[in-house]
Short mmCIF file of C-alpha atoms and ligand atoms in Angstrom, two decimals:
data_model
loop_
_atom_site.label_atom_id
_atom_site.label_comp_id
_atom_site.label_asym_id
_atom_site.label_seq_id
_atom_site.Cartn_x
_atom_site.Cartn_y
_atom_site.Cartn_z
CA MET S 176 177.31 220.10 58.30
CA SER S 177 174.55 219.84 60.87
CA GLN S 178 173.41 223.35 59.93
CA THR S 179 172.69 222.35 56.35
CA SER S 180 169.30 220.97 55.49
CA CYS S 181 169.04 217.55 53.93
CA LEU S 182 166.19 215.64 52.33
CA SER S 183 166.45 211.88 52.26
CA VAL S 184 164.53 210.39 49.33
CA ILE S 185 164.04 206.70 50.02
CA LEU S 186 163.05 204.57 47.03
CA ALA S 187 160.73 201.77 48.00
CA ALA S 188 158.28 201.38 45.14
CA GLY S 189 159.59 198.02 43.95
CA GLU S 190 157.52 194.90 44.24
CA GLY S 191 160.21 192.60 45.62
CA THR S 192 158.76 189.53 43.90
CA ARG S 193 161.67 187.36 45.02
CA MET S 194 160.57 187.65 48.64
CA LYS S 195 157.46 185.63 47.60
CA SER S 196 155.44 187.58 50.12
CA ALA S 197 152.06 189.26 50.44
CA MET S 198 153.85 192.03 52.34
CA PRO S 199 155.92 194.71 50.58
CA LYS S 200 159.58 193.72 50.59
CA VAL S 201 160.87 196.69 52.58
CA LEU S 202 158.49 195.97 55.46
CA HIS S 203 160.22 192.67 56.21
CA ALA S 204 162.06 193.11 59.48
CA ILE S 205 165.65 193.04 60.61
CA ALA S 206 165.98 192.91 64.40
CA GLY S 207 162.23 193.42 64.69
CA LEU S 208 162.16 196.65 62.67
CA PRO S 209 161.11 196.95 58.99
CA MET S 210 164.20 197.20 56.81
CA VAL S 211 163.08 200.55 55.42
CA ALA S 212 162.88 201.85 59.00
CA HIS S 213 166.58 201.00 59.41
CA VAL S 214 167.22 203.09 56.31
CA VAL S 215 165.23 205.96 57.83
CA LYS S 216 167.27 205.72 61.05
CA ALA S 217 170.52 205.88 59.11
CA ALA S 218 169.28 208.90 57.15
CA GLU S 219 168.33 210.69 60.36
CA ALA S 220 171.66 209.84 61.96
CA ALA S 221 173.37 211.32 58.89
CA GLY S 222 171.49 214.57 59.48
CA ALA S 223 168.45 214.25 57.21
CA THR S 224 165.98 216.94 58.19
CA GLY S 225 163.30 215.84 55.73
CA LEU S 226 162.16 212.41 54.61
CA ALA S 227 160.41 211.50 51.36
CA LEU S 228 159.33 207.92 50.93
CA VAL S 229 158.63 206.84 47.36
CA ILE S 230 156.16 203.99 47.42
CA GLY S 231 154.20 202.07 44.82
CA HIS S 232 153.58 198.41 45.41
CA GLY S 233 151.45 197.94 48.55
CA ALA S 234 151.13 201.72 48.95
CA GLU S 235 148.39 201.57 51.60
CA GLU S 236 150.27 199.12 53.79
CA MET S 237 153.44 201.14 53.35
CA ARG S 238 151.73 204.37 54.33
CA LYS S 239 150.28 202.81 57.44
CA ALA S 240 153.61 201.32 58.47
CA ALA S 241 155.42 204.60 57.78
CA GLN S 242 153.13 206.39 60.25
CA LYS S 243 154.78 204.25 62.92
CA PHE S 244 158.45 204.20 61.97
CA ALA S 245 158.67 207.60 60.26
CA PRO S 246 155.66 209.72 61.25
CA LYS S 247 157.26 212.83 59.77
CA ALA S 248 157.97 211.28 56.37
CA GLU S 249 156.04 212.47 53.34
CA THR S 250 154.98 209.65 51.07
CA PHE S 251 154.88 209.87 47.29
CA VAL S 252 153.35 207.25 45.06
CA GLN S 253 155.21 206.28 41.90
CA GLU S 254 152.28 204.94 39.88
CA VAL S 255 154.38 203.22 37.18
CA ARG S 256 157.94 202.13 37.79
CA LEU S 257 159.99 203.64 35.01
CA GLY S 258 163.37 203.60 36.72
CA THR S 259 165.28 205.03 39.67
CA ALA S 260 165.45 208.63 38.32
CA HIS S 261 161.71 208.54 37.63
CA ALA S 262 161.20 207.25 41.19
CA VAL S 263 163.21 210.11 42.70
CA LEU S 264 161.18 212.58 40.66
CA ALA S 265 158.00 211.24 42.23
CA ALA S 266 159.18 213.26 45.24
CA ARG S 267 159.59 216.42 43.10
CA GLU S 268 157.41 218.45 45.43
CA ALA S 269 159.66 217.69 48.41
CA ILE S 270 162.88 218.16 46.44
CA SER S 271 161.74 221.56 45.19
CA LYS S 272 161.47 222.88 48.76
CA GLY S 273 165.10 223.94 48.51
CA TYR S 274 167.13 221.56 50.67
CA ASP S 275 170.92 221.97 50.65
CA ASP S 276 171.50 218.24 50.16
CA ILE S 277 169.42 215.44 48.67
CA LEU S 278 170.33 211.95 49.84
CA VAL S 279 168.94 209.25 47.57
CA MET S 280 168.67 205.91 49.31
CA PHE S 281 167.12 202.50 48.68
CA GLY S 282 164.57 201.05 51.07
CA ASP S 283 166.00 197.56 50.66
CA THR S 284 169.51 198.35 51.88
CA PRO S 285 169.02 198.17 55.64
CA LEU S 286 172.64 197.94 56.79
CA ILE S 287 173.68 201.28 55.38
CA ASP S 288 175.42 203.19 58.12
CA ALA S 289 175.23 206.86 58.84
CA GLY S 290 179.00 207.21 58.37
CA ALA S 291 178.84 206.30 54.68
CA LEU S 292 176.01 208.78 54.11
CA ALA S 293 177.76 211.50 56.07
CA ALA S 294 180.94 210.94 54.01
CA ALA S 295 178.95 211.54 50.81
CA ARG S 296 177.36 214.67 52.28
CA GLN S 297 180.82 215.87 53.31
CA LYS S 298 181.83 215.78 49.61
CA LEU S 299 178.91 218.09 48.84
CA ALA S 300 180.07 220.40 51.61
CA GLU S 301 183.46 220.47 49.88
CA GLY S 302 181.87 221.55 46.61
CA ALA S 303 180.85 218.38 44.78
CA ALA S 304 177.50 218.45 42.95
CA VAL S 305 177.08 214.67 43.13
CA ALA S 306 178.76 212.15 45.47
CA VAL S 307 178.02 208.51 44.73
CA ILE S 308 178.52 205.82 47.36
CA GLY S 309 180.59 203.04 45.83
CA PHE S 310 181.62 199.63 47.14
CA ARG S 311 183.52 196.54 46.04
CA PRO S 312 181.23 193.51 46.11
CA PRO S 313 182.86 190.04 45.95
CA ASN S 314 180.95 189.52 42.69
CA PRO S 315 180.19 192.73 40.78
CA THR S 316 177.82 191.10 38.28
CA GLY S 317 174.52 192.98 38.13
CA TYR S 318 175.78 196.20 39.67
CA GLY S 319 176.40 199.51 37.92
CA ARG S 320 180.16 200.04 37.45
CA LEU S 321 181.82 203.28 38.54
CA ILE S 322 184.02 204.75 35.82
CA GLU S 323 186.55 207.21 37.22
CA LYS S 324 189.08 209.51 35.60
CA GLY S 325 191.48 211.80 37.44
CA GLY S 326 189.62 211.70 40.75
CA GLN S 327 186.30 212.46 39.04
CA LEU S 328 183.49 210.00 38.57
CA VAL S 329 182.69 210.25 34.89
CA ALA S 330 179.94 207.66 34.49
CA ILE S 331 178.01 204.81 36.04
CA ARG S 332 177.40 202.06 33.55
CA GLU S 333 174.65 199.52 34.25
CA GLU S 334 175.68 195.90 33.74
CA LYS S 335 173.48 195.53 30.65
CA ASP S 336 175.09 198.55 29.00
CA CYS S 337 178.71 197.68 29.93
CA SER S 338 181.46 196.86 27.44
CA GLU S 339 183.55 193.75 28.19
CA ALA S 340 186.33 195.98 29.55
CA GLU S 341 183.89 197.89 31.79
CA LYS S 342 182.50 194.64 33.20
CA LYS S 343 185.96 194.00 34.68
CA ILE S 344 185.68 197.05 36.95
CA GLY S 345 185.24 195.95 40.58
CA PHE S 346 184.22 199.34 42.01
CA CYS S 347 180.42 199.42 41.86
CA ASN S 348 177.49 201.67 42.57
CA ALA S 349 175.98 200.83 45.95
CA GLY S 350 172.89 202.68 44.78
CA MET S 351 172.94 205.61 47.15
CA MET S 352 174.14 209.10 46.39
CA ALA S 353 174.16 212.65 47.68
CA VAL S 354 173.17 215.39 45.24
CA ALA S 355 173.43 219.12 45.83
CA GLY S 356 169.88 220.39 46.23
CA LYS S 357 170.40 223.36 43.95
CA HIS S 358 171.28 221.06 41.02
CA ALA S 359 169.08 218.04 41.76
CA LEU S 360 165.90 218.77 39.82
CA ARG S 361 167.70 220.22 36.81
CA LEU S 362 169.95 217.14 36.54
CA LEU S 363 167.09 214.68 37.09
CA ASP S 364 164.90 216.36 34.48
CA LYS S 365 167.64 215.85 31.88
CA VAL S 366 167.69 212.05 32.36
CA GLY S 367 166.39 210.10 29.37
CA ASN S 368 165.63 206.42 28.88
CA ASP S 369 167.82 205.54 25.93
CA ASN S 370 169.44 202.41 27.40
CA ALA S 371 169.21 198.60 27.32
CA LYS S 372 166.29 198.52 29.80
CA GLY S 373 164.48 201.61 28.51
CA GLU S 374 164.43 203.01 32.06
CA PHE S 375 165.14 206.45 33.47
CA TYR S 376 168.38 205.74 35.33
CA LEU S 377 169.29 207.88 38.32
CA THR S 378 172.88 206.96 37.59
CA ASP S 379 172.79 209.02 34.38
CA ILE S 380 173.00 212.23 36.39
CA VAL S 381 176.71 211.50 36.81
CA GLU S 382 177.44 212.08 33.10
CA ILE S 383 174.92 214.91 32.90
CA ALA S 384 176.57 216.76 35.79
CA GLY S 385 180.02 216.07 34.31
CA ALA S 386 178.92 217.58 30.99
CA GLU S 387 177.89 220.73 32.85
CA GLY S 388 181.40 220.91 34.28
CA LEU S 389 180.28 220.11 37.81
CA ASP S 390 182.36 218.20 40.35
CA VAL S 391 181.24 214.54 40.61
CA VAL S 392 182.98 212.07 42.94
CA ALA S 393 182.64 208.59 44.41
CA THR S 394 183.14 207.60 48.05
CA GLU S 395 183.74 204.04 49.18
CA ALA S 396 181.68 202.13 51.73
CA GLU S 397 182.15 198.66 53.19
CA PHE S 398 180.41 195.96 51.15
CA GLU S 399 178.21 194.95 54.10
CA ASN S 400 176.76 198.44 54.38
CA ALA S 401 175.38 198.30 50.90
CA LEU S 402 173.95 194.80 50.98
CA GLY S 403 170.65 194.90 49.09
CA ILE S 404 167.92 192.47 50.11
CA ASN S 405 166.01 190.66 47.38
CA ASN S 406 165.02 187.34 48.96
CA ARG S 407 164.67 185.75 52.37
CA ALA S 408 168.14 184.21 52.29
CA GLU S 409 169.61 187.71 51.94
CA LEU S 410 167.24 188.91 54.64
CA ALA S 411 168.69 186.30 57.01
CA GLU S 412 172.22 187.25 55.94
CA ALA S 413 171.53 190.90 56.77
CA GLU S 414 169.98 189.87 60.11
CA GLY S 415 173.14 187.91 60.89
CA ILE S 416 175.39 190.87 60.11
CA TRP S 417 173.17 193.20 62.14
CA GLN S 418 173.19 190.84 65.13
CA ALA S 419 176.97 190.37 64.97
CA ARG S 420 177.46 194.16 65.01
CA ARG S 421 175.04 194.63 67.91
CA ARG S 422 176.58 191.84 70.00
CA ARG S 423 180.00 193.33 69.57
CA GLU S 424 178.70 196.77 70.51
CA ALA S 425 177.07 195.33 73.66
CA MET S 426 180.24 193.52 74.69
CA LEU S 427 182.39 196.60 74.13
CA ALA S 428 179.91 198.51 76.32
CA GLY S 429 180.53 196.13 79.22
CA VAL S 430 177.96 193.36 78.75
CA THR S 431 179.17 189.77 79.09
CA LEU S 432 177.77 187.45 76.44
CA ILE S 433 179.01 183.96 77.14
CA ALA S 434 178.04 182.64 73.71
CA PRO S 435 177.39 185.83 71.72
CA GLU S 436 176.29 184.05 68.55
CA THR S 437 173.28 182.61 70.43
CA VAL S 438 171.95 185.89 71.82
CA TYR S 439 169.45 187.86 69.70
CA PHE S 440 168.87 191.56 70.13
CA SER S 441 166.11 193.79 68.85
CA HIS S 442 166.70 197.15 67.24
CA ASP S 443 165.86 198.90 70.51
CA THR S 444 167.33 196.61 73.20
CA GLU S 445 168.96 198.58 75.99
CA ILE S 446 171.33 196.69 78.21
CA GLY S 447 173.53 198.01 81.01
CA ALA S 448 177.15 197.25 81.83
CA ASP S 449 178.05 194.27 83.98
CA THR S 450 174.97 192.41 82.91
CA ILE S 451 175.67 188.79 82.09
CA VAL S 452 173.70 187.07 79.37
CA GLU S 453 173.95 183.31 79.23
CA PRO S 454 173.55 181.35 75.98
CA ASN S 455 170.33 181.18 73.95
CA VAL S 456 168.53 184.31 75.02
CA TRP S 457 166.02 186.22 72.88
CA PHE S 458 165.38 189.93 73.34
CA GLY S 459 162.21 190.95 71.52
CA PRO S 460 161.34 194.63 71.07
CA GLY S 461 161.15 197.02 74.00
CA VAL S 462 163.55 195.41 76.48
CA LYS S 463 165.48 197.63 78.88
CA ILE S 464 168.01 196.09 81.26
CA ALA S 465 169.86 198.03 83.95
CA THR S 466 173.35 197.21 85.15
CA GLY S 467 174.51 194.07 86.89
CA ALA S 468 171.59 191.84 85.92
CA THR S 469 171.92 188.18 85.03
CA ILE S 470 169.83 186.71 82.25
CA HIS S 471 170.15 182.97 82.49
CA ALA S 472 170.03 180.62 79.52
CA PHE S 473 166.97 180.10 77.31
CA SER S 474 165.04 183.13 78.44
CA HIS S 475 162.64 184.99 76.13
CA LEU S 476 162.01 188.67 76.88
CA THR S 477 159.76 191.18 75.12
CA GLY S 478 158.77 194.64 76.32
CA ALA S 479 160.28 194.01 79.75
CA THR S 480 162.17 196.33 82.08
CA ILE S 481 164.80 194.70 84.28
CA GLY S 482 166.23 196.48 87.30
CA GLU S 483 169.74 196.51 88.69
CA ASN S 484 171.20 193.23 89.87
CA SER S 485 168.03 191.32 89.16
CA GLU S 486 167.98 187.78 87.87
CA VAL S 487 165.93 186.20 85.12
CA GLY S 488 165.65 182.56 84.09
CA PRO S 489 166.80 180.05 83.09
CA PHE S 490 163.78 179.39 80.85
CA ALA S 491 161.89 182.51 81.89
CA ARG S 492 159.40 184.33 79.71
CA LEU S 493 158.96 188.03 80.30
CA ARG S 494 156.17 189.56 78.26
CA PRO S 495 155.29 193.21 77.64
CA GLY S 496 154.88 195.25 80.79
CA ALA S 497 156.97 192.96 82.97
CA ASP S 498 158.76 195.38 85.26
CA LEU S 499 161.39 193.88 87.54
CA ARG S 500 162.85 196.21 90.11
CA LYS S 501 166.26 195.98 91.83
CA ARG S 502 167.36 192.51 92.90
CA ALA S 503 164.07 190.94 91.84
CA LYS S 504 164.18 187.34 90.75
CA VAL S 505 162.08 185.51 88.18
CA GLY S 506 163.24 181.94 87.87
CA ASN S 507 162.74 178.87 85.75
CA PHE S 508 159.53 178.24 83.82
CA CYS S 509 157.95 181.45 85.04
CA GLU S 510 155.95 183.86 82.89
CA VAL S 511 155.42 187.48 83.87
CA LYS S 512 153.17 189.87 81.95
CA GLN S 513 152.09 193.46 82.68
CA SER S 514 153.21 193.17 86.28
CA THR S 515 155.66 194.79 88.65
CA VAL S 516 157.94 192.58 90.66
CA GLU S 517 159.23 194.98 93.27
CA GLU S 518 162.61 195.17 94.92
CA GLY S 519 163.95 191.86 96.13
CA ALA S 520 160.74 189.94 95.40
CA LYS S 521 161.09 186.36 94.22
CA VAL S 522 159.07 184.44 91.69
CA ASN S 523 161.23 181.41 91.40
CA HIS S 524 159.50 178.39 89.93
CA LEU S 525 156.76 177.43 87.48
CA THR S 526 154.56 180.47 87.97
CA TYR S 527 152.33 182.82 85.98
CA ILE S 528 152.14 186.42 87.17
CA GLY S 529 149.87 188.54 84.96
CA ASP S 530 148.33 191.98 85.65
CA ALA S 531 149.74 192.07 89.15
CA ARG S 532 151.99 193.79 91.62
CA VAL S 533 154.33 191.64 93.64
CA GLY S 534 155.38 193.79 96.59
CA ALA S 535 158.98 194.23 97.70
CA GLY S 536 160.45 191.16 99.34
CA ALA S 537 157.41 188.98 98.66
CA ASN S 538 157.98 185.31 97.94
CA ILE S 539 155.85 183.53 95.39
CA GLY S 540 155.86 179.76 95.80
CA ALA S 541 156.23 177.24 92.99
CA GLY S 542 153.24 176.83 90.75
CA THR S 543 151.41 179.99 91.78
CA ILE S 544 148.99 181.32 89.19
CA THR S 545 147.33 184.71 89.06
CA CYS S 546 143.97 183.94 87.45
CA ASN S 547 143.69 187.28 85.69
CA TYR S 548 141.24 186.53 82.89
CA ASP S 549 137.65 185.31 82.83
CA GLY S 550 137.54 184.93 79.08
CA TYR S 551 136.32 188.51 78.61
CA SER S 552 138.20 190.91 80.90
CA LYS S 553 141.53 191.17 82.69
CA PHE S 554 141.68 191.77 86.45
CA PHE S 555 144.41 192.90 88.82
CA THR S 556 146.10 191.03 91.65
CA ASP S 557 147.88 193.03 94.31
CA ILE S 558 150.38 191.19 96.49
CA GLY S 559 151.67 193.23 99.41
CA GLU S 560 155.23 193.70 100.60
CA GLY S 561 156.73 190.67 102.27
CA ALA S 562 153.76 188.41 101.52
CA PHE S 563 154.30 184.67 101.24
CA ILE S 564 152.27 182.76 98.68
CA GLY S 565 152.40 179.01 99.31
CA SER S 566 153.09 176.70 96.39
CA ASN S 567 150.37 175.74 93.97
CA SER S 568 148.06 178.59 94.85
CA SER S 569 145.58 180.23 92.50
CA LEU S 570 144.91 183.90 93.14
CA VAL S 571 141.61 184.66 91.44
CA ALA S 572 141.63 188.32 90.41
CA PRO S 573 140.53 190.88 91.30
CA VAL S 574 142.06 190.11 94.65
CA SER S 575 144.63 191.54 97.01
CA ILE S 576 146.92 189.98 99.55
CA GLY S 577 147.92 192.39 102.30
CA LYS S 578 151.45 193.17 103.47
CA GLY S 579 152.99 190.17 105.17
CA GLY S 580 149.97 188.04 104.24
CA TYR S 581 150.50 184.31 104.27
CA ILE S 582 148.72 181.99 101.86
CA ALA S 583 148.63 178.26 102.62
CA SER S 584 149.87 176.17 99.72
CA GLY S 585 147.30 174.71 97.39
CA SER S 586 144.86 177.54 98.09
CA VAL S 587 142.36 179.01 95.69
CA ILE S 588 142.07 182.58 96.92
CA THR S 589 138.95 184.41 95.78
CA GLU S 590 138.62 186.95 98.59
CA SER S 591 141.14 189.59 99.56
CA VAL S 592 143.38 188.83 102.53
CA PRO S 593 144.27 191.55 105.07
CA ASP S 594 147.81 192.44 106.19
CA ASP S 595 149.57 189.73 108.18
CA ALA S 596 146.60 187.32 107.91
CA LEU S 597 146.92 183.61 107.16
CA ALA S 598 144.49 182.33 104.55
CA PHE S 599 143.59 178.77 103.66
CA GLY S 600 141.53 178.25 100.54
CA ARG S 601 141.44 174.47 100.34
CA ALA S 602 139.65 171.48 101.84
CA ARG S 603 140.80 170.61 105.36
CA GLN S 604 142.96 167.47 105.56
CA LYS S 605 141.44 164.30 107.09
CA THR S 606 143.70 161.40 108.22
CA LEU S 607 142.18 157.96 108.90
CA PRO S 608 144.59 155.61 110.74
CA GLY S 609 144.93 152.10 109.20
CA LYS S 610 142.54 152.96 106.37
CA GLY S 611 145.31 152.84 103.75
CA LYS S 612 146.25 149.25 104.55
CA GLU S 613 142.58 148.21 104.56
CA LEU S 614 141.99 149.73 101.13
CA ARG S 615 145.10 148.11 99.67
CA GLU S 616 144.01 144.65 100.87
CA ARG S 617 140.50 145.11 99.51
CA PHE S 618 141.72 146.17 96.05
CA ALA S 619 144.25 143.26 95.95
CA SER S 620 141.55 140.64 96.67
CA VAL S 621 139.23 142.09 94.01
CA ALA S 622 142.05 141.88 91.45
CA ALA S 623 142.92 138.30 92.45
CA ALA S 624 139.26 137.18 92.13
CA ARG S 625 139.06 138.71 88.65
CA LYS S 626 142.26 136.93 87.53
CA LYS S 627 140.96 133.58 88.81
CA ALA S 628 137.62 133.98 86.98
CA ALA S 629 139.48 134.60 83.71
CA GLU S 630 141.48 131.33 83.93
C1 UD1 H 943 170.56 200.01 41.01
C2 UD1 H 943 171.55 200.93 40.31
C3 UD1 H 943 172.87 200.20 40.12
C4 UD1 H 943 173.40 199.75 41.47
C5 UD1 H 943 172.36 198.90 42.18
C6 UD1 H 943 172.80 198.63 43.59
C7 UD1 H 943 170.25 202.41 38.88
C8 UD1 H 943 169.81 202.71 37.51
N1 UD1 H 943 171.01 201.35 39.05
O1 UD1 H 943 170.31 198.93 40.12
O2 UD1 H 943 173.82 201.06 39.51
O3 UD1 H 943 174.61 199.04 41.31
O4 UD1 H 943 171.11 199.57 42.25
O5 UD1 H 943 171.91 197.73 44.21
O6 UD1 H 943 169.94 203.16 39.78
N2 UD1 H 943 162.81 201.64 42.40
C9 UD1 H 943 161.64 202.36 42.45
N3 UD1 H 943 161.03 202.69 41.29
C10 UD1 H 943 161.54 202.35 40.07
C11 UD1 H 943 162.74 201.61 40.03
C12 UD1 H 943 163.36 201.28 41.20
O7 UD1 H 943 161.17 202.70 43.53
O8 UD1 H 943 160.93 202.73 39.06
C13 UD1 H 943 163.49 201.29 43.66
C14 UD1 H 943 163.48 199.80 43.92
O9 UD1 H 943 162.36 199.43 44.71
C15 UD1 H 943 164.76 199.61 44.70
C16 UD1 H 943 165.67 200.71 44.14
O10 UD1 H 943 164.84 201.66 43.55
O11 UD1 H 943 164.61 199.86 46.08
C17 UD1 H 943 166.69 200.20 43.14
O12 UD1 H 943 166.05 199.63 42.04
P1 UD1 H 943 166.53 198.29 41.37
O13 UD1 H 943 165.61 197.95 40.28
O14 UD1 H 943 166.81 197.28 42.40
O15 UD1 H 943 167.91 198.78 40.72
P2 UD1 H 943 169.12 197.86 40.30
O16 UD1 H 943 168.87 197.31 38.97
O17 UD1 H 943 169.45 196.93 41.40
MG1 MG H 944 168.46 196.11 43.12
#
C-alpha cells in the first residue's frame, strides 16, 4: 500500500462555537499540539502523501498555524459552509491531481489512529470504491447511521433524516472515509442538497456509488478513536484518553511511572528505558530524557534534554535549552534555562542557572544565582570544570569562573576568576568581643524607660 499515493483532505472550516473561543476550534491543543495537527500526524502515519486542509473560520490564523504543524499542506478556503461534500470539493484542485486514494478526515477528531485509516485504505486496495469508518458510540443520537446489506454499505442516514427504525441502528458514521481517487470527483459532483438540513452531505456518496454498482463497505474503529471535540469538556476528555495511552506506551517501553495518572506528557516527549518518574511531573513540549534518569516529584520540564542517569527534582523547573549531561543533578527549587550542566555537575538547592555552562563535576551551592539579564540583554556565565560556587553567590554575567575556581559563599562576582583561584566578593567580617552583650543591655534599658514613661 505504501506505493500508492494518498491525499488526506482534512475538513476544518467549522466555527466551533461551543468552544466559546476566539481561536479556531481545531487549534485547541491536546498534549501541547493543535488537535488538527494530531489528525495530520495520523494521516501521514497512514501513508498520506498529500495534505489538503479545508479552512474557513479563522482562515488566516489557521494558515499561519498550518505552516508550523503541516508545512507541506495546501490550504483551501471554503467561503460558505454548505456541508461536508461541499467542503471536500473546496479541495477540488488537489483531488484532481490523480491520487490513488482520498482520505477524508475531520480536523476535530484528534484521537483517530493510523490503524483505522490504514484499514479503510486497505479496503480500497481490495477493490472498494468507498470505505467508511464506522464506530459504535454509547449514545448514537446525532450521528449518521450506517445501513448495511449483504456486506455492502448501502446508505448513511443523518439523524434528522432517519426513520424510527433507522434511529435504532447502533453502528454509526465516525465521519472519516477513504474514497478511490479515480471515482472521488465524479461521486462528489453528483451530491445534491435535498435533505432535512439542505446541506451537501459527503455521506450521500455511499448511495451514489452503490447506484453505479461500485463496491462500498464500512470498517469499524474503536469509539475513542472517533471522538469528536465540540466543547472544552470533550477537549479534556480527549486529553485524558491521549495521556492514558501515552503513559501506557511509556511504561511498556520500560519507564517506571509510580503514579501514572499524575504524569503529563507532551506529544513529542522522548523518554528512555529505566527512567523513573515520580508522581506529579509535567513534561511540556521538547523534552528528551535518556535512560536511567530519575525525575523526582513535582518537577516541571519544558524543552529540556536530560542525560543518562541524571537526577532532577523534586520541585525542579527545567526550561527550554536546559541540557543536563550524564549523571548531572538539579535538585529542589532549582531553575535551569538555556544552560548546560555537564557530566556529574551538581546544582542541588534553590538556584537559578540561566544562559550558562556548568562544567563537569562543578558544585553549585545553595542559593546561587546567575544574574544573566540587565533588563535589556542576556549575558553568559561560564563555570569551569570542578569549580565550587559557595552558597548564596551572585554571578553577574558576563563572567567566567575558571576550572577548579572557588567562590566564597555570599559573594557577588562581577569579574572573571582564573583557574584554581579563590574569590571573595563580599565585605570582610569584623568581630567585636563583648559588643553584643553591651548592645543588648543598652536596648533593654531604652525599652524599660519607654514603658515607665507610658504608665
Ligand atoms: C458528520 C457526518 C455524520 C457523522 C458525524 C460524525 C456528514 C453529512 N455527516 O455529521 O454522518 O456521524 O459527522 O461526527 O458528513 N465542515 C466543513 N464545512 C462544512 C461542513 C462541515 O468544513 O460546510 C467540517 C466541520 O468543521 C467538521 C466536519 O466537517 O470538522 C464535520 O461537520 P459537522 O457539521 O460536525 O458534521 P456532523 O453533523 O457532526
Ligand atoms: Mg460534528
